[in-house]
PDB file of C-alpha atoms in Angstrom:
ATOM      1  CA  MET V   1      81.301 116.866 151.240  1.00  0.00           C
ATOM      2  CA  ASN V   2      78.600 119.348 152.181  1.00  0.00           C
ATOM      3  CA  LYS V   3      75.407 118.602 152.298  1.00  0.00           C
ATOM      4  CA  ASN V   4      72.410 121.772 152.328  1.00  0.00           C
ATOM      5  CA  LEU V   5      69.579 120.712 154.876  1.00  0.00           C
ATOM      6  CA  THR V   6      66.493 122.402 156.231  1.00  0.00           C
ATOM      7  CA  ILE V   7      66.801 122.380 159.535  1.00  0.00           C
ATOM      8  CA  LYS V   8      63.754 123.552 162.086  1.00  0.00           C
ATOM      9  CA  ILE V   9      64.227 124.155 165.515  1.00  0.00           C
ATOM     10  CA  GLY V  10      61.281 124.576 167.485  1.00  0.00           C
ATOM     11  CA  ASN V  11      59.037 127.350 166.642  1.00  0.00           C
ATOM     12  CA  LYS V  12      62.036 128.660 165.204  1.00  0.00           C
ATOM     13  CA  LYS V  13      61.560 129.839 161.369  1.00  0.00           C
ATOM     14  CA  GLU V  14      63.730 127.019 158.847  1.00  0.00           C
ATOM     15  CA  GLU V  15      67.235 127.891 158.532  1.00  0.00           C
ATOM     16  CA  LYS V  16      69.519 126.120 154.915  1.00  0.00           C
ATOM     17  CA  THR V  17      73.349 125.625 156.449  1.00  0.00           C
ATOM     18  CA  GLU V  18      75.253 123.688 155.452  1.00  0.00           C
ATOM     19  CA  ASN V  19      76.765 120.743 156.810  1.00  0.00           C
ATOM     20  CA  GLN V  20      79.900 118.452 156.800  1.00  0.00           C
ATOM     21  CA  PHE V  21      80.797 115.424 157.728  1.00  0.00           C
ATOM     22  CA  MET V  22      83.791 114.854 160.272  1.00  0.00           C
ATOM     23  CA  GLN V  23      82.852 111.644 162.450  1.00  0.00           C
ATOM     24  CA  ILE V  24      80.836 108.421 161.777  1.00  0.00           C
ATOM     25  CA  SER V  25      80.884 105.872 163.973  1.00  0.00           C
ATOM     26  CA  VAL V  26      79.339 102.973 165.284  1.00  0.00           C
ATOM     27  CA  ARG V  27      80.224 102.039 169.117  1.00  0.00           C
ATOM     28  CA  ASP V  28      78.498  99.332 171.101  1.00  0.00           C
ATOM     29  CA  ASN V  29      75.581  99.350 167.563  1.00  0.00           C
ATOM     30  CA  LYS V  30      74.968 102.775 168.329  1.00  0.00           C
ATOM     31  CA  LEU V  31      75.678 105.364 165.802  1.00  0.00           C
ATOM     32  CA  LYS V  32      78.178 108.522 166.792  1.00  0.00           C
ATOM     33  CA  ALA V  33      78.743 111.544 164.333  1.00  0.00           C
ATOM     34  CA  ILE V  34      80.630 114.952 164.237  1.00  0.00           C
ATOM     35  CA  ILE V  35      79.382 117.494 161.845  1.00  0.00           C
ATOM     36  CA  ASN V  36      80.266 120.275 160.822  1.00  0.00           C
ATOM     37  CA  VAL V  37      77.464 123.204 160.196  1.00  0.00           C
ATOM     38  CA  TYR V  38      77.589 126.033 159.240  1.00  0.00           C
ATOM     39  CA  ASN V  39      74.540 128.496 158.446  1.00  0.00           C
ATOM     40  CA  PRO V  40      75.352 131.449 155.582  1.00  0.00           C
ATOM     41  CA  GLU V  41      72.026 133.603 156.427  1.00  0.00           C
ATOM     42  CA  ASN V  42      73.746 134.578 159.294  1.00  0.00           C
ATOM     43  CA  ASN V  43      76.927 134.002 159.444  1.00  0.00           C
ATOM     44  CA  ASP V  44      77.973 131.046 162.320  1.00  0.00           C
ATOM     45  CA  ALA V  45      79.493 127.786 161.969  1.00  0.00           C
ATOM     46  CA  TYR V  46      79.882 125.305 164.602  1.00  0.00           C
ATOM     47  CA  GLN V  47      80.198 121.538 165.124  1.00  0.00           C
ATOM     48  CA  ALA V  48      77.412 119.415 166.812  1.00  0.00           C
ATOM     49  CA  VAL V  49      77.657 115.941 168.174  1.00  0.00           C
ATOM     50  CA  TYR V  50      75.351 113.239 167.336  1.00  0.00           C
ATOM     51  CA  ARG V  51      74.717 110.044 169.272  1.00  0.00           C
ATOM     52  CA  ASN V  52      71.481 107.872 169.214  1.00  0.00           C
ATOM     53  CA  GLU V  53      70.908 105.817 172.326  1.00  0.00           C
ATOM     54  CA  ASP V  54      68.874 103.143 170.533  1.00  0.00           C
ATOM     55  CA  PRO V  55      70.454 100.724 168.693  1.00  0.00           C
ATOM     56  CA  ILE V  56      70.983 100.849 164.830  1.00  0.00           C
ATOM     57  CA  HIS V  57      69.675  99.032 161.986  1.00  0.00           C
ATOM     58  CA  GLU V  58      71.737  96.674 160.259  1.00  0.00           C
ATOM     59  CA  GLU V  59      71.515  98.706 156.526  1.00  0.00           C
ATOM     60  CA  PHE V  60      73.828 100.823 158.649  1.00  0.00           C
ATOM     61  CA  MET V  61      76.698  98.412 158.820  1.00  0.00           C
ATOM     62  CA  TYR V  62      75.558  97.245 155.415  1.00  0.00           C
ATOM     63  CA  ILE V  63      76.568 100.303 154.264  1.00  0.00           C
ATOM     64  CA  MET V  64      79.589 101.191 156.199  1.00  0.00           C
ATOM     65  CA  HIS V  65      80.620  97.555 155.160  1.00  0.00           C
ATOM     66  CA  GLY V  66      80.796  98.590 152.096  1.00  0.00           C
ATOM     67  CA  LEU V  67      84.022 100.821 153.263  1.00  0.00           C
ATOM     68  CA  ILE V  68      86.086  96.902 153.751  1.00  0.00           C
ATOM     69  CA  PHE V  69      86.708  97.014 149.581  1.00  0.00           C
ATOM     70  CA  HIS V  70      88.721 100.325 150.499  1.00  0.00           C
ATOM     71  CA  VAL V  71      90.597  99.042 153.565  1.00  0.00           C
ATOM     72  CA  GLU V  72      91.484  95.561 151.545  1.00  0.00           C
ATOM     73  CA  GLN V  73      92.768  98.291 148.444  1.00  0.00           C
ATOM     74  CA  LEU V  74      94.520 100.385 150.913  1.00  0.00           C
ATOM     75  CA  VAL V  75      96.237  97.871 153.227  1.00  0.00           C
ATOM     76  CA  GLY V  76      96.666  95.420 149.558  1.00  0.00           C
ATOM     77  CA  ALA V  77      95.031  92.474 151.136  1.00  0.00           C
ATOM     78  CA  GLU V  78      92.144  91.142 152.303  1.00  0.00           C
ATOM     79  CA  ILE V  79      91.645  90.320 155.912  1.00  0.00           C
ATOM     80  CA  PRO V  80      88.937  87.534 156.604  1.00  0.00           C
ATOM     81  CA  ASN V  81      86.170  89.278 159.270  1.00  0.00           C
ATOM     82  CA  LEU V  82      86.912  92.631 159.647  1.00  0.00           C
ATOM     83  CA  ILE V  83      84.218  95.270 159.809  1.00  0.00           C
ATOM     84  CA  VAL V  84      84.393  99.183 159.780  1.00  0.00           C
ATOM     85  CA  GLU V  85      83.621 101.304 162.979  1.00  0.00           C
ATOM     86  CA  GLY V  86      83.656 104.248 161.473  1.00  0.00           C
ATOM     87  CA  TYR V  87      85.572 106.709 159.208  1.00  0.00           C
ATOM     88  CA  TYR V  88      87.125 110.605 160.323  1.00  0.00           C
ATOM     89  CA  ARG V  89      87.502 113.523 158.115  1.00  0.00           C
ATOM     90  CA  GLN V  90      90.081 116.069 158.729  1.00  0.00           C
ATOM     91  CA  PRO V  91      91.283 119.174 156.286  1.00  0.00           C
ATOM     92  CA  SER V  92      94.907 118.661 155.212  1.00  0.00           C
ATOM     93  CA  GLY V  93      96.618 121.222 153.270  1.00  0.00           C
ATOM     94  CA  ASP V  94      94.587 121.209 150.142  1.00  0.00           C
ATOM     95  CA  ALA V  95      92.854 118.221 150.531  1.00  0.00           C
ATOM     96  CA  GLU V  96      90.727 116.060 152.957  1.00  0.00           C
ATOM     97  CA  LEU V  97      92.533 112.890 155.018  1.00  0.00           C
ATOM     98  CA  LEU V  98      90.540 110.416 155.603  1.00  0.00           C
ATOM     99  CA  THR V  99      90.995 107.708 158.339  1.00  0.00           C
ATOM    100  CA  ILE V 100      88.908 104.489 158.170  1.00  0.00           C
ATOM    101  CA  TYR V 101      88.657 102.401 161.691  1.00  0.00           C
ATOM    102  CA  ALA V 102      88.656  98.743 161.600  1.00  0.00           C
ATOM    103  CA  ALA V 103      88.773  95.900 163.554  1.00  0.00           C
ATOM    104  CA  ILE V 104      88.830  92.282 163.881  1.00  0.00           C
ATOM    105  CA  ARG V 105      86.194  91.178 166.746  1.00  0.00           C
ATOM    106  CA  SER V 106      84.923  88.220 169.026  1.00  0.00           C
ATOM    107  CA  GLU V 107      82.614  88.670 171.789  1.00  0.00           C
ATOM    108  CA  ARG V 108      85.944  89.272 174.460  1.00  0.00           C
ATOM    109  CA  VAL V 109      88.548  90.573 172.381  1.00  0.00           C
ATOM    110  CA  CYS V 110      89.875  92.511 169.709  1.00  0.00           C
ATOM    111  CA  ARG V 111      91.855  90.906 167.649  1.00  0.00           C
ATOM    112  CA  LEU V 112      93.152  92.844 165.021  1.00  0.00           C
ATOM    113  CA  ASN V 113      92.202  96.737 165.347  1.00  0.00           C
ATOM    114  CA  PHE V 114      93.885  99.438 162.294  1.00  0.00           C
ATOM    115  CA  ALA V 115      93.380 102.605 160.909  1.00  0.00           C
ATOM    116  CA  VAL V 116      93.937 103.083 157.404  1.00  0.00           C
ATOM    117  CA  ARG V 117      94.843 106.958 155.677  1.00  0.00           C
ATOM    118  CA  VAL V 118      94.062 108.711 152.097  1.00  0.00           C
ATOM    119  CA  HIS V 119      94.209 111.868 150.970  1.00  0.00           C
ATOM    120  CA  LEU V 120      90.440 112.500 148.633  1.00  0.00           C
ATOM    121  CA  GLY V 121      91.268 114.890 146.325  1.00  0.00           C
ATOM    122  CA  ALA V 122      95.634 114.176 146.477  1.00  0.00           C
ATOM    123  CA  GLU V 123      96.587 111.532 145.754  1.00  0.00           C
ATOM    124  CA  ASP V 124      95.720 108.952 143.093  1.00  0.00           C
ATOM    125  CA  TYR V 125      94.092 106.145 144.151  1.00  0.00           C
ATOM    126  CA  PRO V 126      92.067 104.077 141.085  1.00  0.00           C
ATOM    127  CA  TYR V 127      88.650 103.594 143.200  1.00  0.00           C
ATOM    128  CA  MET V 128      88.456 106.960 144.704  1.00  0.00           C
ATOM    129  CA  ASP V 129      84.896 107.677 142.665  1.00  0.00           C
ATOM    130  CA  ARG V 130      83.765 104.778 144.184  1.00  0.00           C
ATOM    131  CA  LEU V 131      85.691 105.844 148.244  1.00  0.00           C
ATOM    132  CA  LEU V 132      83.376 109.164 147.976  1.00  0.00           C
ATOM    133  CA  ASP V 133      79.613 107.163 147.020  1.00  0.00           C
ATOM    134  CA  ASP V 134      80.690 105.761 149.433  1.00  0.00           C
ATOM    135  CA  LEU V 135      80.890 108.049 152.108  1.00  0.00           C
ATOM    136  CA  ALA V 136      78.198 110.360 150.673  1.00  0.00           C
ATOM    137  CA  CYS V 137      75.895 106.946 151.297  1.00  0.00           C
ATOM    138  CA  CYS V 138      77.636 106.332 155.270  1.00  0.00           C
ATOM    139  CA  GLU V 139      76.515 110.165 155.420  1.00  0.00           C
ATOM    140  CA  ALA V 140      72.765 109.870 154.057  1.00  0.00           C
ATOM    141  CA  GLU V 141      71.980 106.685 156.478  1.00  0.00           C
ATOM    142  CA  ALA V 142      73.556 108.498 159.177  1.00  0.00           C
ATOM    143  CA  LEU V 143      71.301 111.294 158.217  1.00  0.00           C
ATOM    144  CA  LYS V 144      67.968 109.547 158.530  1.00  0.00           C
ATOM    145  CA  TYR V 145      68.745 109.004 162.291  1.00  0.00           C
ATOM    146  CA  ILE V 146      69.658 112.608 163.043  1.00  0.00           C
ATOM    147  CA  HIS V 147      67.325 114.304 161.189  1.00  0.00           C
ATOM    148  CA  GLU V 148      64.320 111.855 160.523  1.00  0.00           C
ATOM    149  CA  GLY V 149      64.013 110.129 164.126  1.00  0.00           C
ATOM    150  CA  LYS V 150      65.837 106.891 162.111  1.00  0.00           C
ATOM    151  CA  ARG V 151      64.689 103.919 165.244  1.00  0.00           C
ATOM    152  CA  PHE V 152      65.821 100.511 165.675  1.00  0.00           C
ATOM    153  CA  GLY V 153      62.948  97.881 163.424  1.00  0.00           C
ATOM    154  CA  CYS V 154      62.240  95.696 166.643  1.00  0.00           C
ATOM    155  CA  GLU V 155      60.516  99.040 168.086  1.00  0.00           C
ATOM    156  CA  MET V 156      57.065  98.720 166.369  1.00  0.00           C
ATOM    157  CA  PHE V 157      57.656  94.862 167.208  1.00  0.00           C
ATOM    158  CA  ILE V 158      57.401  95.327 169.788  1.00  0.00           C
ATOM    159  CA  GLN V 159      54.834  98.330 170.586  1.00  0.00           C
ATOM    160  CA  PHE V 160      52.175  96.373 169.072  1.00  0.00           C
ATOM    161  CA  ALA V 161      53.106  93.116 171.764  1.00  0.00           C
ATOM    162  CA  ALA V 162      52.592  95.155 174.653  1.00  0.00           C
TER     163      ALA V 162
END
C-alpha cells in the first residue's frame, strides 16, 4: 500500500514522496521499519531503514496483535499466547507476498517461532479486506514514530519527576 507523504529535511523545500512499507518488526520492544521511497519530482527511488531506540507504546503492540487473527486463520488453528513480531512484503509476480512472523515466547526461551504467508491480490483469502485494513493500521502507527517522533509514554512522567 503506497502512502503519499510530504517530508522536510533540514531547510530543504518540502517534497512529496510515495512510501511503501516493506517490513515492520518489533524486537526487544523496539520498532524497525524498511520503507521503499519514491520521489516523483526527481524520479528518485531508494530504501530507508528506520530504527526506534526507545521502547514502543502498548498501543502499537495492540495494533500488531490484530494480525494474530490472520495467523490463526491461515494456520487453521487457535494458538494461545501467540504474539506477532512483524511482517515482510515482497513482490511476487502480479501480487505481493506477505510473510507474517509470529512466536510464543517466555522470558527465557522461544517455544515456537514460525511464519505464515499469503499472496495479497492473488489468493482467495476470505478476510483479505480485514487483513489490508490491519496492515494499514500497523503502517499508520509506524508513521507516528517515523514522522512525528512518537516516544514512549512515560517520558513525560520521568521529565516531571526529575
